[in-house]
CSV table of C-alpha atoms and ligand atoms in Angstrom, one decimal:
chain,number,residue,atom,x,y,z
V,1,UNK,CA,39.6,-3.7,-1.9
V,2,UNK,CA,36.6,-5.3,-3.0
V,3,UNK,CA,34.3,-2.6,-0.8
V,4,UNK,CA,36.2,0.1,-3.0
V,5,UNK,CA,35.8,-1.7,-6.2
V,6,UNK,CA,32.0,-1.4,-5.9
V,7,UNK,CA,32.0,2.0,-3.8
V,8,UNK,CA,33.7,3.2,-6.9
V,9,UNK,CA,31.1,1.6,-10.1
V,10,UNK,CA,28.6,3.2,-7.5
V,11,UNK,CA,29.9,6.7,-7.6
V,12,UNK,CA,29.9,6.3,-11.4
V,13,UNK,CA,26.8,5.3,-11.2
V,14,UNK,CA,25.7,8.5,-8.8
V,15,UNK,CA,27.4,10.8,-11.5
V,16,UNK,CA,25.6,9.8,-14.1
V,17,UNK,CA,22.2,9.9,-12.4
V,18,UNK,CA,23.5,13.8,-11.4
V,19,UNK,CA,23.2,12.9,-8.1
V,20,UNK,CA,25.6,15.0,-6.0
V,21,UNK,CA,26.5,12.6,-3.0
V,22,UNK,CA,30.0,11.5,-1.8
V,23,UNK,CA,31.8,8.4,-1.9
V,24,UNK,CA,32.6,8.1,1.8
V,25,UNK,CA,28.6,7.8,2.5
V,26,UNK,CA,28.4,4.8,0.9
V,27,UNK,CA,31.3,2.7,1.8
V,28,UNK,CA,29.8,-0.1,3.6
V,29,UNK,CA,27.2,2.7,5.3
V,30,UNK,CA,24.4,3.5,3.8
V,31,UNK,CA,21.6,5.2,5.1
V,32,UNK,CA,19.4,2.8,4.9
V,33,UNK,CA,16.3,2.5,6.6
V,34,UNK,CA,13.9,-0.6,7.4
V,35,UNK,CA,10.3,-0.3,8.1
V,36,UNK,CA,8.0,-3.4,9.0
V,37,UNK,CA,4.5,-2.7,7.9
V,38,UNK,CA,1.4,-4.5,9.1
V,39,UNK,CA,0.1,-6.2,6.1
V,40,UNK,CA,-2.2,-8.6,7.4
V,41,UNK,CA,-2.8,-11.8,9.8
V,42,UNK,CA,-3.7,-15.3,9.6
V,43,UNK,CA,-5.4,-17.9,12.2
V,44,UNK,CA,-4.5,-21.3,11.7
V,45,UNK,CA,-6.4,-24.0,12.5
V,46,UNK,CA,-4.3,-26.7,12.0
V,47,UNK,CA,0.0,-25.6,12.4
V,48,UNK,CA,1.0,-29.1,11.2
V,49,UNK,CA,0.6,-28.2,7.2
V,50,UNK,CA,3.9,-26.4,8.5
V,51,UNK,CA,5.3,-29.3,10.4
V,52,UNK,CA,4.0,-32.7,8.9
V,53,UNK,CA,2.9,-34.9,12.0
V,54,UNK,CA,3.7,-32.3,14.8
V,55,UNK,CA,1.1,-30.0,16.8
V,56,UNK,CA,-1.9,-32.1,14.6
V,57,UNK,CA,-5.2,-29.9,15.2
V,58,UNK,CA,-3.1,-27.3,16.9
V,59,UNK,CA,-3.9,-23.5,16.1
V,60,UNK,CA,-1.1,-20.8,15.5
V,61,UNK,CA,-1.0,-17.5,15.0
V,62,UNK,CA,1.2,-15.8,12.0
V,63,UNK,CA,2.0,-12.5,11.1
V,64,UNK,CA,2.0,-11.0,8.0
V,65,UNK,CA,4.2,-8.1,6.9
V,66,UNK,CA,5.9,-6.4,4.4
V,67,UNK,CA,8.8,-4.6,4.3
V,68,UNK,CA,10.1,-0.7,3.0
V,69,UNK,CA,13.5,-0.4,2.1
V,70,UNK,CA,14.7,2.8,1.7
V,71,UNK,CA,18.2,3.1,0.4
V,72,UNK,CA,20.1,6.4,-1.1
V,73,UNK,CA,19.7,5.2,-4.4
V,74,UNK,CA,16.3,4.2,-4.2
V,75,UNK,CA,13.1,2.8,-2.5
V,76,UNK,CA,12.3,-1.3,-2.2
V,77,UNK,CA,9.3,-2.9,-1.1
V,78,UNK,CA,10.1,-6.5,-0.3
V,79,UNK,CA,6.6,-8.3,-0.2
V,80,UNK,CA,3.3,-6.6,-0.6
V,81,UNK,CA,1.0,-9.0,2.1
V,82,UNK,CA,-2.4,-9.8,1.8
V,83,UNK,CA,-4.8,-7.6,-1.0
V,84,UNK,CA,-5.7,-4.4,0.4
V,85,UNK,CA,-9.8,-5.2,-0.2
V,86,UNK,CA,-9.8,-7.3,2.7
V,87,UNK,CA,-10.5,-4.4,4.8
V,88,UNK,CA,-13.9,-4.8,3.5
V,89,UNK,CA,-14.5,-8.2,5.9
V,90,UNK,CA,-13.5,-7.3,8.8
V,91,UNK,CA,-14.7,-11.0,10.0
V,92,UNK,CA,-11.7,-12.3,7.1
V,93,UNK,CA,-11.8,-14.8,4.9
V,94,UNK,CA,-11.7,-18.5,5.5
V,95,UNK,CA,-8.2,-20.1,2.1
V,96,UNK,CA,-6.5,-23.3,2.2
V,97,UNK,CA,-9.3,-25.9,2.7
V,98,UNK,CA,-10.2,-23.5,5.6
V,99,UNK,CA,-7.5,-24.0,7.6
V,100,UNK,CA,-6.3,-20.5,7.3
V,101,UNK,CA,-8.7,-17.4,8.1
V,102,UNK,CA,-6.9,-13.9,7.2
V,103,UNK,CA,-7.8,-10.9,7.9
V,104,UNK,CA,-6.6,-7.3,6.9
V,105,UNK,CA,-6.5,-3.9,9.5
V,106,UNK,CA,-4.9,-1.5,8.0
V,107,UNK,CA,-4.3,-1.4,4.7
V,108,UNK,CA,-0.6,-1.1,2.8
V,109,UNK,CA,-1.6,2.0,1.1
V,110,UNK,CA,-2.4,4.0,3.9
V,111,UNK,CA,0.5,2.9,6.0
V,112,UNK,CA,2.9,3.9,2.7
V,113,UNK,CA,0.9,7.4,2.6
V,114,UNK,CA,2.0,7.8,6.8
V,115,UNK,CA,5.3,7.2,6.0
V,116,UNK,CA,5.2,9.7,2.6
V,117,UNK,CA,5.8,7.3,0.4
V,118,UNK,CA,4.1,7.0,-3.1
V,119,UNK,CA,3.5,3.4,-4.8
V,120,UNK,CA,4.9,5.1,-7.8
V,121,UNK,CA,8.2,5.9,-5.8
V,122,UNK,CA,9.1,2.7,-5.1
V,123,UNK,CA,11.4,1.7,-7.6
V,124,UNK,CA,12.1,-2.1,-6.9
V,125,UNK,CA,9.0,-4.8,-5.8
V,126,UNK,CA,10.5,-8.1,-4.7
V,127,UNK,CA,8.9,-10.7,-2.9
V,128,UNK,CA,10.5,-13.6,-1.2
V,129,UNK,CA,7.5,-15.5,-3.5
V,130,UNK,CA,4.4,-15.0,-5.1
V,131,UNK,CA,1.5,-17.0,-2.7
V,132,UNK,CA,-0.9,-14.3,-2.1
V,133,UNK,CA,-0.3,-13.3,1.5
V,134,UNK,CA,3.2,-11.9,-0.4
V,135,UNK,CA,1.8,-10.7,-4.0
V,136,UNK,CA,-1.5,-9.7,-2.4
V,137,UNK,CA,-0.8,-5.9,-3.6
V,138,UNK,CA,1.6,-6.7,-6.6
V,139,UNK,CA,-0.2,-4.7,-8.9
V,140,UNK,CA,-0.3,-1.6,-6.7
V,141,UNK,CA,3.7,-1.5,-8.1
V,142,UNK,CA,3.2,-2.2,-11.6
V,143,UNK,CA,5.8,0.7,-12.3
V,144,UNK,CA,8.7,-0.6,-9.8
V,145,UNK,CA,11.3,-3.1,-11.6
V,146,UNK,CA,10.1,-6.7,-10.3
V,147,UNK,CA,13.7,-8.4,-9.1
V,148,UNK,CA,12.4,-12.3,-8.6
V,149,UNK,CA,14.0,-15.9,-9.8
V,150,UNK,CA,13.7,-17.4,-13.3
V,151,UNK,CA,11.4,-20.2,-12.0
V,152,UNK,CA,9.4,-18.3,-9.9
V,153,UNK,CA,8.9,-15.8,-12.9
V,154,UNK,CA,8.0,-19.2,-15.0
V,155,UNK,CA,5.7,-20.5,-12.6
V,156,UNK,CA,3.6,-17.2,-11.9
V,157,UNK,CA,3.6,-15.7,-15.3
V,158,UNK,CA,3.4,-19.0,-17.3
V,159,UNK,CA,0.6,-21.3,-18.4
V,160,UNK,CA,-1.1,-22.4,-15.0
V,161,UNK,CA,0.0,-20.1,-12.0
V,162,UNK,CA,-3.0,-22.1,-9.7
V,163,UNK,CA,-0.8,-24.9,-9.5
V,164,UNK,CA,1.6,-22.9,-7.0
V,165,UNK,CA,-1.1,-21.8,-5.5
V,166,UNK,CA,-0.3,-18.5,-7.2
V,167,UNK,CA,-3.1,-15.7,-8.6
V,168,UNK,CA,-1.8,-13.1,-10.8
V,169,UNK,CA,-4.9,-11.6,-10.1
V,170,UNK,CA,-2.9,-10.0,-7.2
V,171,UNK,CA,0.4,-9.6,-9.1
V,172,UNK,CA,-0.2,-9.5,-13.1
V,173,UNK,CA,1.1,-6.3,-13.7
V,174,UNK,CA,4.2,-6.5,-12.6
V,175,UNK,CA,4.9,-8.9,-15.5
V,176,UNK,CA,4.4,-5.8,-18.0
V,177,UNK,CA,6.2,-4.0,-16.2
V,178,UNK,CA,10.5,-3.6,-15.9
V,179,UNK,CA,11.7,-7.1,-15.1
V,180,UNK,CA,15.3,-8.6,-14.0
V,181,UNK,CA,14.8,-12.6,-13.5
V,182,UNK,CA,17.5,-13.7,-11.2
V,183,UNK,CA,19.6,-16.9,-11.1
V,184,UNK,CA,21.0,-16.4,-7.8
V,185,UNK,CA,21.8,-14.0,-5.0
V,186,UNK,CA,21.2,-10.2,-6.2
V,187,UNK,CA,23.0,-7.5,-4.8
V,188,UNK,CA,20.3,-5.1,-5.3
V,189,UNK,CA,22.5,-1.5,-4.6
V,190,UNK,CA,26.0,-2.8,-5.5
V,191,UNK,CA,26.8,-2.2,-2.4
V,192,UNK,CA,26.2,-5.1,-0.1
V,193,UNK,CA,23.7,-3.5,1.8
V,194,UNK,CA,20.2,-5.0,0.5
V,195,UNK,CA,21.1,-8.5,-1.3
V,196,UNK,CA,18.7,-10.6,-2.2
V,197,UNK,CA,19.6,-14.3,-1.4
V,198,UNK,CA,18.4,-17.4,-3.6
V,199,UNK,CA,16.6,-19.8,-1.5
V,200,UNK,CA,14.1,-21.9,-3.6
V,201,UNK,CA,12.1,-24.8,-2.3
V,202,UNK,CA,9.3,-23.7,-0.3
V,203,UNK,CA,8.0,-22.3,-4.2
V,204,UNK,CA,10.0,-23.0,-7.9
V,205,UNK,CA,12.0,-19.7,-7.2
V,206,UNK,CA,11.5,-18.9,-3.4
V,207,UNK,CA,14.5,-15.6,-2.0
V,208,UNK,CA,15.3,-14.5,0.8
V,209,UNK,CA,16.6,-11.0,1.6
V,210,UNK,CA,19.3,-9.6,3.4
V,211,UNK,CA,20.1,-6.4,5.2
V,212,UNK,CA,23.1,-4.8,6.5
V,213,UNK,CA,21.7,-1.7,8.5
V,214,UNK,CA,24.2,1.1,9.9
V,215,UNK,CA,22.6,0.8,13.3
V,216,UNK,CA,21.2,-2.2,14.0
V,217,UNK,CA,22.6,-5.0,11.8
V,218,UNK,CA,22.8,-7.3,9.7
V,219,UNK,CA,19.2,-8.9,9.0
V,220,UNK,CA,18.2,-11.7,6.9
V,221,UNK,CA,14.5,-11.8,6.1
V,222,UNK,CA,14.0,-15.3,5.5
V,223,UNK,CA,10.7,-15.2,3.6
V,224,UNK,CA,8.8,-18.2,3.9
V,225,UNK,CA,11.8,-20.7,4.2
V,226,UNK,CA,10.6,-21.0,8.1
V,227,UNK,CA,7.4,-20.1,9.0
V,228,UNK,CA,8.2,-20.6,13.2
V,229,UNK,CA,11.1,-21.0,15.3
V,230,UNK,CA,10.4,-24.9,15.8
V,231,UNK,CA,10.5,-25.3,12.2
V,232,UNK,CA,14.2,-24.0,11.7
V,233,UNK,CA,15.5,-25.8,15.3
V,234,UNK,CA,13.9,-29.0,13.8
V,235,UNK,CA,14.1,-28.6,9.9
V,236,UNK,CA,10.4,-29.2,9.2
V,237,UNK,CA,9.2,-28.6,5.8
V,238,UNK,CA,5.8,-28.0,5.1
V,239,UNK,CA,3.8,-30.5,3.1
V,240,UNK,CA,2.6,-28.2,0.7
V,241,UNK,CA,6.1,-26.7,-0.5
V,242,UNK,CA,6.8,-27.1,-4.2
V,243,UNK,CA,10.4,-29.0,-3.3
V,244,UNK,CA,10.8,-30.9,0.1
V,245,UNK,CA,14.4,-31.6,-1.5
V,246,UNK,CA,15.5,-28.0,-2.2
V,247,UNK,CA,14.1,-26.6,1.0
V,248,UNK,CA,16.4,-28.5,3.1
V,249,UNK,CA,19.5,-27.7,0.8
V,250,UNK,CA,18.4,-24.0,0.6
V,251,UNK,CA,17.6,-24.2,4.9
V,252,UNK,CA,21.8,-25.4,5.0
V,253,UNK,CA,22.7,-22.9,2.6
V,254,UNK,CA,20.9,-20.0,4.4
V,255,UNK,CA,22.5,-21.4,7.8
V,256,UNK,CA,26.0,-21.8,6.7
V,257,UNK,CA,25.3,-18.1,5.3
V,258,UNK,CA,23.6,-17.1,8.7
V,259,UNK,CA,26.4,-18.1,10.7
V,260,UNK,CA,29.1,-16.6,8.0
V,261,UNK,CA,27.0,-13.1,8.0
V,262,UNK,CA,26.4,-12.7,11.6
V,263,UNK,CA,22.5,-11.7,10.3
V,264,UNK,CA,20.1,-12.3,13.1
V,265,UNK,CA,17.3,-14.0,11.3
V,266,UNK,CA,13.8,-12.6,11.2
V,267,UNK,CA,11.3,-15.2,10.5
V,268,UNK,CA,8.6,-12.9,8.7
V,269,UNK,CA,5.4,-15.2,9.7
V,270,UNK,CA,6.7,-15.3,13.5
V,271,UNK,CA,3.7,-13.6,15.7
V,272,UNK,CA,6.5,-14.5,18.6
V,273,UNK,CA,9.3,-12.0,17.0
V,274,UNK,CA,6.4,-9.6,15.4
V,275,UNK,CA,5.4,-8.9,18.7
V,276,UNK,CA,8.9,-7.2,19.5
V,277,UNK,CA,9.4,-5.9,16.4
V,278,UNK,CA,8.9,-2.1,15.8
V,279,UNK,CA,6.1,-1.1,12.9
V,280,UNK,CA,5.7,1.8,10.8
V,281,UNK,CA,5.5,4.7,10.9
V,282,UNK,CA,8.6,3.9,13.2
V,283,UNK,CA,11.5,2.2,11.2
V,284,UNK,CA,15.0,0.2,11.3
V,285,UNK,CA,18.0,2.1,10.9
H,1,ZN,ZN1,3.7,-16.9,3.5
């Protein structure tokens, strides 16, 4: 009952936008279509700023990515990596007090143009949060409606963004742009398909988003609320995150949802699940 209630404000929805499409391909199917691009890497020194007193002095690998959503109604981007000029230091850049170096291969804008898909197509730019490995091509959207939490909005557009550890630099165009500040979970399509889920700890207004594909699943990209496997098995929080508190509420709620969903959980920074993951040009469907 519920799936027809919202199949139904959808086809209203498709009527009104003149688009000629019929109800049956949207009941709990959409053609949706996942594609993890390269958007970066970073070299760790020192893993235990992930996992306070664990693997001191011990380097890790991460991935960065970001992901293209592309939905019958529309086209998502859900985090935009690292800024697109590092491609100019090909030796990368040493953040964090050094302990991170990051690099950038190929750039965001010419995977997009691969896949034939115009920054000014992309109609909704969310990020699970605003550090600049996620908001490093923000501004590349700046006509996209930004869908992000209250708090984070408050922390990244407000008086002093470098206490986050945020630089609108990156992202500042996206806050004169279209913008719909969430409170909580956000069912992006009306459909169930692409929801974003409230998670906040790691930053003020930290999400989560998941994805119910026709083929392969249901996915939740976790963002940054685990950065490893060993950090979700053991519940480590990073010493850097904005709420030590809400990141372990927001780690049960995710879990408790996890387990309800069936979602298999893709850990975005995980070089370990990267590795067997499929990138663009080739997608998730
Ligand atoms: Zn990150």
């Amino acid at each position: 009952m519920r799936n027809f209630a919202a199949a139904k404000g959808l086809f209203i929805v498709l009527l009104a936008g003149g688009v000629c499409l019929s109800m049956q391909d949207y009941v709990g199917n959409p053609a949706l279509k996942l594609y993890v691009i390269e958007c970066g890497h970073n070299q760790v020194t020192d893993q235990s700023v992930f996992s306070p007193g664990v693997n001191i002095g011990v380097g890790r690998e991460m991935a960065i990515n970001c992901y293209l959503i592309r939905h019958p109604l529309g086209t998502m981007i859900w985090g935009t990596g690292l800024n697109d000029g590092l491609i100019d230091k090909p030796e990368g850049i040493r953040v964090a007090n050094d302990n991170f170096l990051i690099t950038v291969t190929k750039t965001l804008a010419s995977q997009l143009e691969e896949i034939g898909v115009a920054p000014a197509d992309v109609k909704f730019v969310s990020m699970s949060h605003m550090h600049p490995d996620h908001s490093g091509n923000g501004n590349m959207f700046a006509g996209a409606t930004l869908l992000i939490q209250q708090e984070e909005y408050d922390a990244a557009f407000g008086d002093d963004p470098g206490k986050y550890a945020f630089n609108p630099k990156f992202y500042g165009k996206l806050g004169a742009g279209p913008v719909i500040k969430l409170t909580g979970d956000h069912d992006v399509f009306q459909d169930g398909s692409v929801v974003i889920k409230r998670s906040i700890g790691h930053t003020p207004g930290h999400q989560s988003l998941f994805l119910r594909l026709p083929e392969t699943g249901a996915v939740l990209l976790s963002g940054d609320l685990w950065h490893f496997a060993a950090q979700r098995e053991h519940k480590r929080v990073p010493k850097f995150n904005f709420s030590k508190e809400l990141t372990l509420q927001s780690m049960e709620r995710m879990e408790a949802f996890v387990a309800e969903s069936g979602a298999t959980v893709w850990i975005e920074h995980d070089i370990d699940l990267d590795r067997t993951l499929k990138h663009a040009p080739e997608y998730y469907d």
